[in-house]
Coordinates of C-alpha atoms in Angstrom, one line a residue:
M1 CA -38.7 -22.5 43.7
S2 CA -34.9 -23.6 44.9
G3 CA -33.0 -21.2 42.4
E4 CA -31.1 -24.2 41.5
P5 CA -30.2 -24.7 37.9
I6 CA -32.1 -27.3 36.2
V7 CA -30.3 -30.0 34.8
S8 CA -30.9 -31.2 30.8
P9 CA -32.0 -34.8 30.5
F10 CA -29.7 -34.9 27.4
T11 CA -26.0 -34.4 27.1
T12 CA -25.3 -34.0 23.5
L13 CA -27.5 -31.9 21.2
G14 CA -27.2 -31.7 17.4
I15 CA -28.2 -28.8 15.2
V16 CA -29.0 -29.0 11.7
G17 CA -29.4 -25.9 10.0
T18 CA -27.0 -23.0 11.4
G19 CA -28.8 -19.7 10.4
A20 CA -30.1 -17.3 12.9
M21 CA -32.5 -19.8 14.5
G22 CA -29.8 -22.8 14.7
R23 CA -27.2 -20.3 16.0
G24 CA -29.5 -19.2 18.8
I25 CA -30.6 -22.6 20.0
A26 CA -26.8 -23.9 19.7
Q27 CA -25.6 -20.9 22.0
L28 CA -28.4 -21.7 24.9
A29 CA -27.7 -25.3 24.5
A30 CA -23.7 -24.8 25.0
Q31 CA -24.7 -22.5 28.1
A32 CA -27.0 -25.1 29.7
G33 CA -24.1 -27.4 29.9
L34 CA -24.8 -29.5 26.5
Q35 CA -22.4 -30.7 24.0
V36 CA -23.6 -29.1 20.8
M37 CA -22.8 -30.7 17.2
L38 CA -23.3 -28.0 14.5
F39 CA -24.3 -29.2 11.1
D40 CA -25.1 -27.5 7.9
V41 CA -25.2 -28.4 4.0
K42 CA -24.0 -25.2 3.2
E43 CA -20.1 -24.8 2.8
G44 CA -18.6 -22.7 5.5
A45 CA -21.8 -22.3 7.1
V46 CA -20.6 -24.3 10.5
K47 CA -17.4 -22.4 10.8
E48 CA -19.2 -19.2 10.3
A49 CA -21.7 -20.0 13.0
N50 CA -19.1 -21.1 15.3
A51 CA -17.2 -18.1 15.3
F52 CA -20.6 -15.8 15.3
I53 CA -21.5 -17.5 18.6
N54 CA -17.9 -17.2 20.3
G55 CA -18.1 -13.6 19.0
L56 CA -21.0 -13.2 21.2
W57 CA -19.4 -14.9 24.1
Q58 CA -16.2 -12.8 23.6
R59 CA -18.3 -9.6 23.8
S60 CA -20.1 -10.8 27.1
T61 CA -16.8 -11.0 28.7
E62 CA -15.8 -7.6 27.8
K63 CA -19.2 -6.3 29.4
Q64 CA -18.5 -8.5 32.4
R65 CA -21.5 -10.5 31.9
I66 CA -19.7 -13.9 32.1
S67 CA -16.1 -14.9 33.0
T68 CA -13.2 -15.6 30.7
D69 CA -13.7 -19.4 32.0
Q70 CA -17.4 -19.5 31.2
A71 CA -16.7 -18.3 27.6
Q72 CA -14.0 -20.7 27.3
Q73 CA -16.2 -23.7 28.8
Y74 CA -19.0 -22.9 26.4
S75 CA -16.6 -22.6 23.4
E76 CA -15.2 -26.2 24.3
R77 CA -18.9 -27.4 24.0
L78 CA -19.2 -26.4 20.4
I79 CA -18.2 -29.3 18.0
E80 CA -18.0 -28.9 14.1
A81 CA -19.8 -31.5 12.3
Y82 CA -19.2 -31.7 8.4
E83 CA -21.2 -34.7 7.5
L84 CA -24.6 -35.8 8.7
A85 CA -23.2 -39.1 10.2
D86 CA -21.2 -37.2 12.6
L87 CA -24.7 -36.5 14.6
A88 CA -24.5 -40.4 15.4
T89 CA -23.8 -39.9 19.0
C90 CA -26.5 -36.9 19.5
D91 CA -29.4 -38.0 22.0
I92 CA -31.5 -35.3 20.5
V93 CA -31.2 -33.6 17.2
V94 CA -32.9 -30.1 16.3
E95 CA -33.2 -29.2 12.9
A96 CA -33.6 -25.5 11.8
I97 CA -33.9 -25.7 8.0
V98 CA -35.9 -24.6 5.2
E99 CA -39.8 -24.6 6.1
K100 CA -40.6 -27.1 3.9
L101 CA -42.4 -30.3 4.9
D102 CA -40.4 -32.5 2.2
A103 CA -37.4 -31.1 3.3
K104 CA -38.0 -31.8 7.0
Q105 CA -39.3 -35.3 6.4
G106 CA -36.4 -36.4 4.4
L107 CA -34.0 -34.8 7.0
F108 CA -35.6 -37.1 9.6
R109 CA -35.6 -40.3 7.3
D110 CA -32.0 -39.5 6.8
L111 CA -31.0 -39.1 10.5
E112 CA -33.1 -42.3 11.7
A113 CA -30.8 -44.3 10.0
I114 CA -27.7 -42.5 11.5
V115 CA -28.8 -42.2 15.1
S116 CA -29.6 -44.5 17.7
P117 CA -33.3 -45.6 18.4
Q118 CA -33.6 -43.6 21.5
T119 CA -32.5 -40.1 20.1
V120 CA -35.0 -37.6 20.0
L121 CA -35.7 -35.9 16.6
A122 CA -36.9 -32.0 17.2
T123 CA -38.4 -29.8 14.5
N124 CA -38.0 -26.0 15.2
T125 CA -40.9 -25.6 12.7
S126 CA -43.1 -22.6 13.0
S127 CA -45.9 -23.6 11.1
L128 CA -45.8 -26.9 9.8
S129 CA -47.8 -29.8 11.5
V130 CA -45.4 -31.9 13.5
T131 CA -47.6 -34.9 13.0
A132 CA -47.0 -34.5 9.5
I133 CA -43.2 -34.0 9.6
A134 CA -43.2 -37.3 11.7
A135 CA -45.5 -39.3 9.6
T136 CA -42.8 -40.9 7.2
C137 CA -40.4 -41.6 10.3
Q138 CA -40.2 -45.3 11.2
Q139 CA -40.3 -44.2 14.8
P140 CA -42.9 -41.2 14.9
E141 CA -43.2 -41.4 18.7
R142 CA -39.6 -39.7 18.8
V143 CA -40.4 -37.0 16.8
I144 CA -41.5 -33.4 18.7
G145 CA -41.9 -29.7 17.9
F146 CA -39.4 -27.6 19.8
H147 CA -40.2 -24.2 18.3
F148 CA -38.0 -21.0 19.6
F149 CA -38.4 -17.4 18.6
N150 CA -36.2 -15.1 17.0
P151 CA -33.8 -13.8 18.5
V152 CA -33.5 -17.0 20.6
P153 CA -31.3 -15.8 23.3
L154 CA -33.7 -12.9 24.4
M155 CA -36.8 -14.3 23.6
K156 CA -37.6 -16.4 26.7
I157 CA -40.1 -18.8 25.3
A158 CA -40.1 -22.0 23.6
E159 CA -43.2 -23.8 22.5
V160 CA -43.1 -27.8 22.8
I161 CA -45.3 -29.5 20.4
P162 CA -46.0 -33.5 20.5
G163 CA -47.5 -34.6 17.5
L164 CA -50.4 -37.2 17.7
R165 CA -47.8 -40.0 18.1
T166 CA -45.0 -38.5 20.1
G167 CA -44.2 -40.4 23.4
E168 CA -45.1 -38.8 26.6
D169 CA -41.4 -39.3 27.7
V170 CA -40.3 -37.4 25.0
T171 CA -42.5 -34.6 25.6
K172 CA -41.2 -34.5 29.5
R173 CA -37.9 -34.5 28.5
V174 CA -37.8 -31.9 25.9
N175 CA -39.8 -29.6 28.5
A176 CA -37.2 -30.0 30.9
L177 CA -34.5 -29.2 28.2
G178 CA -36.1 -26.1 27.1
K179 CA -36.2 -25.0 31.1
A180 CA -32.8 -25.9 31.3
M181 CA -31.8 -23.5 28.6
G182 CA -33.5 -20.8 30.7
H183 CA -36.6 -20.5 28.8
F184 CA -40.4 -20.6 29.6
T185 CA -41.8 -24.1 27.9
A186 CA -45.2 -23.7 26.8
Q187 CA -46.7 -26.9 25.7
T188 CA -49.2 -26.9 23.2
T189 CA -51.0 -29.0 20.7
D190 CA -50.0 -29.7 17.2
T191 CA -52.6 -27.1 15.5
P192 CA -52.1 -24.4 13.0
G193 CA -50.0 -21.6 14.5
F194 CA -49.5 -23.9 17.7
L195 CA -49.8 -21.1 20.4
V196 CA -48.4 -18.0 20.1
N197 CA -48.6 -17.5 16.2
H198 CA -52.3 -18.5 16.7
A199 CA -52.9 -16.1 19.5
G200 CA -51.4 -13.3 17.6
R201 CA -53.9 -13.4 14.6
A202 CA -56.3 -10.8 16.1
F203 CA -53.9 -8.1 16.6
G204 CA -52.8 -7.2 12.9
T205 CA -56.0 -8.8 11.1
E206 CA -58.6 -6.5 13.1
A207 CA -56.5 -3.5 12.5
L208 CA -56.5 -4.2 8.7
R209 CA -60.1 -4.6 8.7
I210 CA -60.3 -1.2 10.6
L211 CA -58.1 0.4 7.9
G212 CA -60.0 -1.3 5.2
E213 CA -63.2 0.5 6.5
S214 CA -61.5 3.8 6.3
V215 CA -62.1 4.4 10.1
T216 CA -58.7 6.1 10.3
D217 CA -55.0 5.8 9.3
P218 CA -52.3 3.3 10.0
A219 CA -50.4 5.8 12.4
T220 CA -53.6 6.7 14.3
I221 CA -54.5 3.0 15.0
D222 CA -50.8 2.6 16.0
R223 CA -51.1 5.4 18.8
I224 CA -54.2 4.5 20.0
M225 CA -53.0 0.6 20.3
V226 CA -49.8 2.2 22.2
D227 CA -50.9 4.8 24.2
Q228 CA -54.6 3.5 25.1
G229 CA -54.0 -0.2 24.8
G230 CA -50.5 -0.4 26.4
F231 CA -48.8 -2.4 23.6
R232 CA -45.0 -1.9 22.9
M233 CA -46.0 -1.1 19.2
G234 CA -48.9 -0.7 16.9
P235 CA -49.9 -3.2 14.5
F236 CA -48.8 -1.5 11.6
T237 CA -45.3 -0.6 12.8
L238 CA -45.0 -4.4 13.7
L239 CA -46.2 -5.5 10.2
D240 CA -43.4 -3.2 8.7
L241 CA -41.0 -4.7 11.2
T242 CA -41.5 -8.4 10.1
G243 CA -42.3 -7.6 6.5
L244 CA -45.3 -8.5 4.7
D245 CA -43.5 -11.2 2.7
V246 CA -43.7 -12.9 6.1
S247 CA -46.6 -11.5 7.6
H248 CA -49.1 -11.8 4.8
A249 CA -47.9 -15.7 4.0
V250 CA -48.5 -16.6 7.9
M251 CA -52.0 -15.0 7.7
E252 CA -52.9 -17.0 4.8
S253 CA -51.4 -20.0 5.8
I254 CA -53.3 -20.1 9.2
Y255 CA -56.5 -18.9 7.7
H256 CA -56.7 -21.9 5.2
Q257 CA -55.2 -24.5 7.6
Y258 CA -58.1 -23.8 9.8
Y259 CA -60.5 -24.1 6.7
E260 CA -61.3 -20.3 6.2
E261 CA -62.3 -19.6 9.9
T262 CA -63.5 -16.1 9.8
R263 CA -61.7 -15.2 13.0
F264 CA -58.2 -15.5 11.1
R265 CA -59.6 -14.2 7.4
P266 CA -56.6 -11.9 5.8
S267 CA -57.0 -8.7 4.5
P268 CA -56.9 -7.7 0.8
L269 CA -54.4 -4.6 1.6
T270 CA -51.5 -6.9 2.7
R271 CA -51.9 -8.7 -0.5
Q272 CA -51.8 -5.4 -2.9
R273 CA -48.9 -4.0 -0.9
L274 CA -47.0 -7.6 -1.2
A275 CA -47.7 -7.2 -5.0
A276 CA -46.5 -3.5 -5.1
G277 CA -43.4 -4.4 -3.1
L278 CA -44.2 -2.3 0.0
L279 CA -42.9 -4.7 2.3
G280 CA -42.0 -2.5 5.1
R281 CA -38.5 -1.4 6.6
K282 CA -36.7 -3.7 4.3
T283 CA -38.0 -1.9 1.4
G284 CA -38.0 1.7 2.8
E285 CA -41.6 1.6 2.5
G286 CA -44.9 -0.2 3.8
F287 CA -47.6 1.2 5.8
Y288 CA -45.0 3.9 6.6
R289 CA -41.7 5.6 4.9
Y290 CA -38.3 5.1 6.2
V291 CA -35.2 7.1 5.8
D292 CA -32.0 5.9 6.7
G293 CA -33.8 3.4 8.5
K294 CA -36.0 5.8 10.5
Q295 CA -39.7 5.5 10.6
Q296 CA -41.8 8.6 9.2
L297 CA -44.5 9.7 11.4
P298 CA -47.0 12.2 10.3
D299 CA -47.8 14.8 12.7
E300 CA -50.6 14.6 15.6
P301 CA -53.4 16.7 14.0
T302 CA -53.7 20.1 15.8
I303 CA -56.8 20.6 18.1
E304 CA -58.1 23.9 18.5
S305 CA -59.1 25.4 21.7
V306 CA -62.8 26.5 21.7
P307 CA -64.8 28.3 24.2
P308 CA -66.8 26.1 26.9
C309 CA -70.4 25.1 26.0
P310 CA -73.0 23.1 28.3
V311 CA -72.1 19.3 28.5
W312 CA -74.6 16.4 29.0
I313 CA -73.2 12.9 29.7
S314 CA -75.3 10.1 28.9
Q315 CA -75.9 7.5 31.8
D316 CA -75.5 4.2 29.8
D317 CA -72.7 3.3 31.6
P318 CA -72.5 4.7 35.3
Q319 CA -68.7 4.2 35.7
S320 CA -67.8 5.8 32.3
A321 CA -70.1 8.7 33.2
A322 CA -68.6 9.4 36.4
A323 CA -65.1 9.5 34.8
L324 CA -66.3 11.9 32.2
T325 CA -68.0 14.1 35.1
E326 CA -65.0 14.5 36.8
L327 CA -63.1 15.4 33.4
V328 CA -65.9 18.3 32.5
T329 CA -65.8 19.5 36.3
A330 CA -62.1 19.7 36.2
A331 CA -62.2 21.5 32.8
G332 CA -64.3 23.9 34.2
W333 CA -67.4 23.6 31.4
P334 CA -70.8 23.8 32.3
L335 CA -72.6 20.4 32.7
E336 CA -75.9 19.6 32.4
A337 CA -77.8 17.0 34.6
G338 CA -81.4 16.8 33.2
A339 CA -82.6 13.2 32.0
Q340 CA -82.3 14.8 28.5
P341 CA -79.9 17.5 27.3
T342 CA -81.1 20.8 26.0
A343 CA -80.9 21.7 22.3
K344 CA -77.5 23.6 22.7
A345 CA -75.6 20.8 24.7
L346 CA -72.7 18.7 23.3
C347 CA -73.7 15.3 24.1
L348 CA -71.0 12.8 25.2
L349 CA -72.3 9.0 24.7
T350 CA -70.0 5.8 26.0
P351 CA -70.8 3.1 23.6
F352 CA -69.4 -0.5 23.7
G353 CA -69.4 -2.0 20.3
E354 CA -71.8 0.3 19.0
D355 CA -71.3 3.3 16.5
T356 CA -72.4 6.6 17.4
T357 CA -75.4 6.8 15.3
T358 CA -76.8 3.6 17.0
C359 CA -75.9 4.9 20.4
A360 CA -77.7 8.3 19.9
L361 CA -81.0 6.9 18.2
R362 CA -81.3 4.1 20.9
Q363 CA -81.2 6.9 23.6
G364 CA -83.6 9.1 21.6
L365 CA -80.9 11.7 21.2
E366 CA -80.3 14.5 18.5
A367 CA -77.6 13.0 16.4
Q368 CA -76.3 16.4 15.2
Q369 CA -75.2 17.1 18.8
C370 CA -73.6 13.7 19.9
V371 CA -69.9 12.6 20.0
A372 CA -69.0 9.1 21.7
V373 CA -65.8 8.6 23.6
D374 CA -63.8 5.4 23.9
M375 CA -64.0 4.7 27.6
L376 CA -62.7 0.7 27.5
A377 CA -59.2 2.0 29.0
G378 CA -60.7 5.1 30.7
L379 CA -59.3 8.5 30.3
N380 CA -55.8 7.4 30.2
N381 CA -53.0 8.5 27.7
R382 CA -54.9 9.1 24.7
R383 CA -58.8 9.7 24.1
S384 CA -60.5 8.4 20.9
L385 CA -63.6 10.1 19.8
M386 CA -66.4 9.4 17.1
A387 CA -69.3 11.4 15.7
T388 CA -72.1 10.5 13.8
P389 CA -72.0 11.5 10.0
I390 CA -74.3 14.4 10.9
T391 CA -72.9 15.7 14.1
Q392 CA -72.3 19.6 13.5
I393 CA -68.6 20.5 13.2
A394 CA -69.1 22.7 16.3
Y395 CA -69.9 20.0 18.6
L396 CA -66.9 17.9 17.2
Q397 CA -64.5 20.6 17.8
A398 CA -66.1 21.3 21.1
A399 CA -65.5 17.6 22.4
S400 CA -61.9 17.6 20.7
S401 CA -61.1 20.8 23.0
L402 CA -62.5 19.7 26.0
L403 CA -61.2 16.1 26.0
S404 CA -57.7 17.5 25.2
H405 CA -57.9 20.6 27.9
D406 CA -55.0 18.6 30.1
G407 CA -52.8 17.9 27.1
T408 CA -53.8 14.6 26.7
P409 CA -53.9 13.6 22.8
V410 CA -56.8 13.0 21.3
S411 CA -58.0 10.9 18.0
V412 CA -60.8 11.7 16.1
L413 CA -62.3 8.5 14.0
Q414 CA -65.1 7.9 11.6
D415 CA -68.2 6.8 13.0
S416 CA -67.7 3.0 13.2
N417 CA -68.8 -0.1 15.7
G418 CA -66.2 -0.3 18.5
F419 CA -63.9 2.5 17.9
V420 CA -60.0 1.2 17.3
L421 CA -59.2 -0.1 21.2
Q422 CA -62.3 -2.0 21.8
R423 CA -62.4 -3.9 18.6
V424 CA -58.8 -5.1 18.5
I425 CA -58.8 -6.1 22.1
A426 CA -62.3 -7.9 21.9
C427 CA -60.8 -9.7 19.0
I428 CA -57.6 -10.8 20.9
V429 CA -59.5 -11.9 24.0
N430 CA -61.8 -13.8 22.0
V431 CA -59.0 -15.6 19.8
G432 CA -57.5 -16.5 23.3
A433 CA -60.5 -17.8 24.7
D434 CA -61.2 -19.9 21.8
I435 CA -57.7 -21.5 21.9
A436 CA -58.5 -22.4 25.8
Q437 CA -61.8 -23.7 24.7
Q438 CA -59.9 -25.9 21.9
G439 CA -57.6 -27.0 24.8
V440 CA -54.6 -26.0 22.7
A441 CA -52.9 -24.9 26.1
A442 CA -53.7 -24.6 29.4
P443 CA -54.9 -20.9 30.6
T444 CA -51.9 -19.8 32.5
T445 CA -49.6 -21.4 29.6
I446 CA -51.5 -19.4 27.0
D447 CA -51.2 -16.0 28.8
R448 CA -47.7 -16.3 29.8
A449 CA -46.6 -17.5 26.3
V450 CA -48.4 -14.4 24.6
E451 CA -46.8 -12.1 26.9
L452 CA -43.4 -13.7 26.2
G453 CA -43.8 -14.4 22.5
L454 CA -45.8 -11.3 21.8
G455 CA -45.0 -8.8 24.3
Y456 CA -48.6 -8.1 24.9
P457 CA -49.3 -6.1 28.1
F458 CA -51.6 -9.0 29.3
G459 CA -52.0 -12.4 27.8
P460 CA -55.2 -12.8 26.3
L461 CA -57.2 -14.1 29.2
R462 CA -55.7 -11.7 31.6
M463 CA -56.6 -8.9 29.0
G464 CA -60.3 -9.9 29.0
D465 CA -60.4 -10.1 33.0
H466 CA -58.7 -6.8 33.3
Y467 CA -61.2 -5.1 30.9
G468 CA -64.1 -7.5 32.1
A469 CA -65.4 -10.4 30.4
A470 CA -69.1 -9.0 30.3
R471 CA -67.9 -5.7 28.7
I472 CA -65.9 -7.8 26.1
M473 CA -68.8 -9.8 25.4
T474 CA -71.1 -6.7 24.8
I475 CA -68.5 -5.3 22.4
L476 CA -68.5 -8.4 20.5
T477 CA -72.1 -9.3 20.4
N478 CA -72.6 -5.5 19.1
L479 CA -70.5 -6.1 16.4
C480 CA -71.5 -9.2 15.2
D481 CA -75.1 -7.8 15.4
A482 CA -74.0 -4.9 13.4
T483 CA -72.1 -6.3 10.9
G484 CA -73.4 -9.9 10.5
D485 CA -69.8 -11.0 10.3
P486 CA -69.2 -14.3 12.3
R487 CA -65.6 -13.2 12.8
Y488 CA -67.2 -11.4 16.2
R489 CA -69.2 -14.5 17.4
P490 CA -68.1 -15.1 21.0
S491 CA -66.0 -18.2 21.8
P492 CA -68.0 -20.6 24.3
W493 CA -65.4 -20.0 26.9
L494 CA -65.7 -16.4 27.1
R495 CA -69.6 -16.5 26.8
R496 CA -69.7 -19.1 30.0
R497 CA -67.4 -17.2 32.1
A498 CA -68.8 -13.9 31.2
A499 CA -72.4 -15.3 32.1
L500 CA -71.0 -16.8 35.4
N501 CA -68.9 -13.8 36.4
M502 CA -65.9 -16.1 36.2
S503 CA -62.1 -15.4 35.6
L504 CA -61.5 -16.2 32.1
T505 CA -58.1 -17.7 33.4
A506 CA -60.1 -20.3 35.2
A507 CA -59.9 -23.9 33.7

């Protein structure tokens, strides 16, 4: 790339709705060199938005991020409009009004009577069909989705969503506009949730399912996903941050729009908490309590150090066995090398998608001696253990002591298929693979959009490559077989590429 700034294909942009989203879009457009006309039906909203945006630029000059001249130039590009008819000269109008289909359709019909036939009408909708919004317009070919994320200046991504009748030239020009505004533009098809919200369905819903099965508590799930999975925050911290009044509605909307697709099934837990008013940070309590805005976390359980005992490691997965052997040796615990353990050995198992019980019985082992270790992410910043319902407490204590000998925290879970990390990661990869299968967006676009829009450590397809597509397939297949739930059925995109040892990012 030359590094030259991208020139916008538009000169004058109108904003209808000057709330948080409208202000952010207006700020970026002015910085990209466009004249921006601000309109809102609420009295005083336009002046308030103008002052707010100028205040941001003023603070930027004080911090020497931009010059005083730049701030002045940006400010001069903001124009206050007091009637919808004032937007007649705009060559693109972006609406950021209430998320209701009839309101957006009505606005676009009104705009068609005002603007020129060549003016593009863009909707910032996050959940409504662009095709449906355009359906009552005389020129549906000029209507397109242009979806930003909050806060707009910081979230460097915009989804560009052509409806079924959107013109190809309109799509190209809006893509170019997004890039001129400094954002990555993810072109996606007009499907429920578009790309980013669609790809984000697995993170929270699978964590809620794990919680609903009493595998462990919200804090432990969050700690595992942050420490083992490398996520910026855990799913329950995220749900509290977003607010269940928003999150649950999105879960239900996408689930129903996909005609009850099981991969997107919501949880009754959020419906109950919504009814109780436990929305998260905004109400002072959600999955966590908040005191003066600070999240109250339970203490990590104390792990008691116990004397070493003989350790036998399953050779089910040689790579995992080698890593555990190195850990046991470093800890100085005696290691058994026989094909079968002695009656006194702690048996460490490394299942993928199985529970400890099934894994122990399949290998002909005494379940009382068995403890499973999640090896999907190796022995990194946290270790997760599961025992069978009849594992003797002494063996679970020994495993906890051994796995924490070097100071690494250990989380102990109830016996379940796929631990926590395996289940959530496999579901994220599977949903991403199905997005690719549906042709919602190109594989590279899917990954980049998710990394920018959701802050995941990898996009879902790269995540599958990172952990291994074959291993993700094993986890999903075992989950599907054990539960009978089609939620875990592998996507054809994943199944074929795993069988062929291909990258999931390959088109």
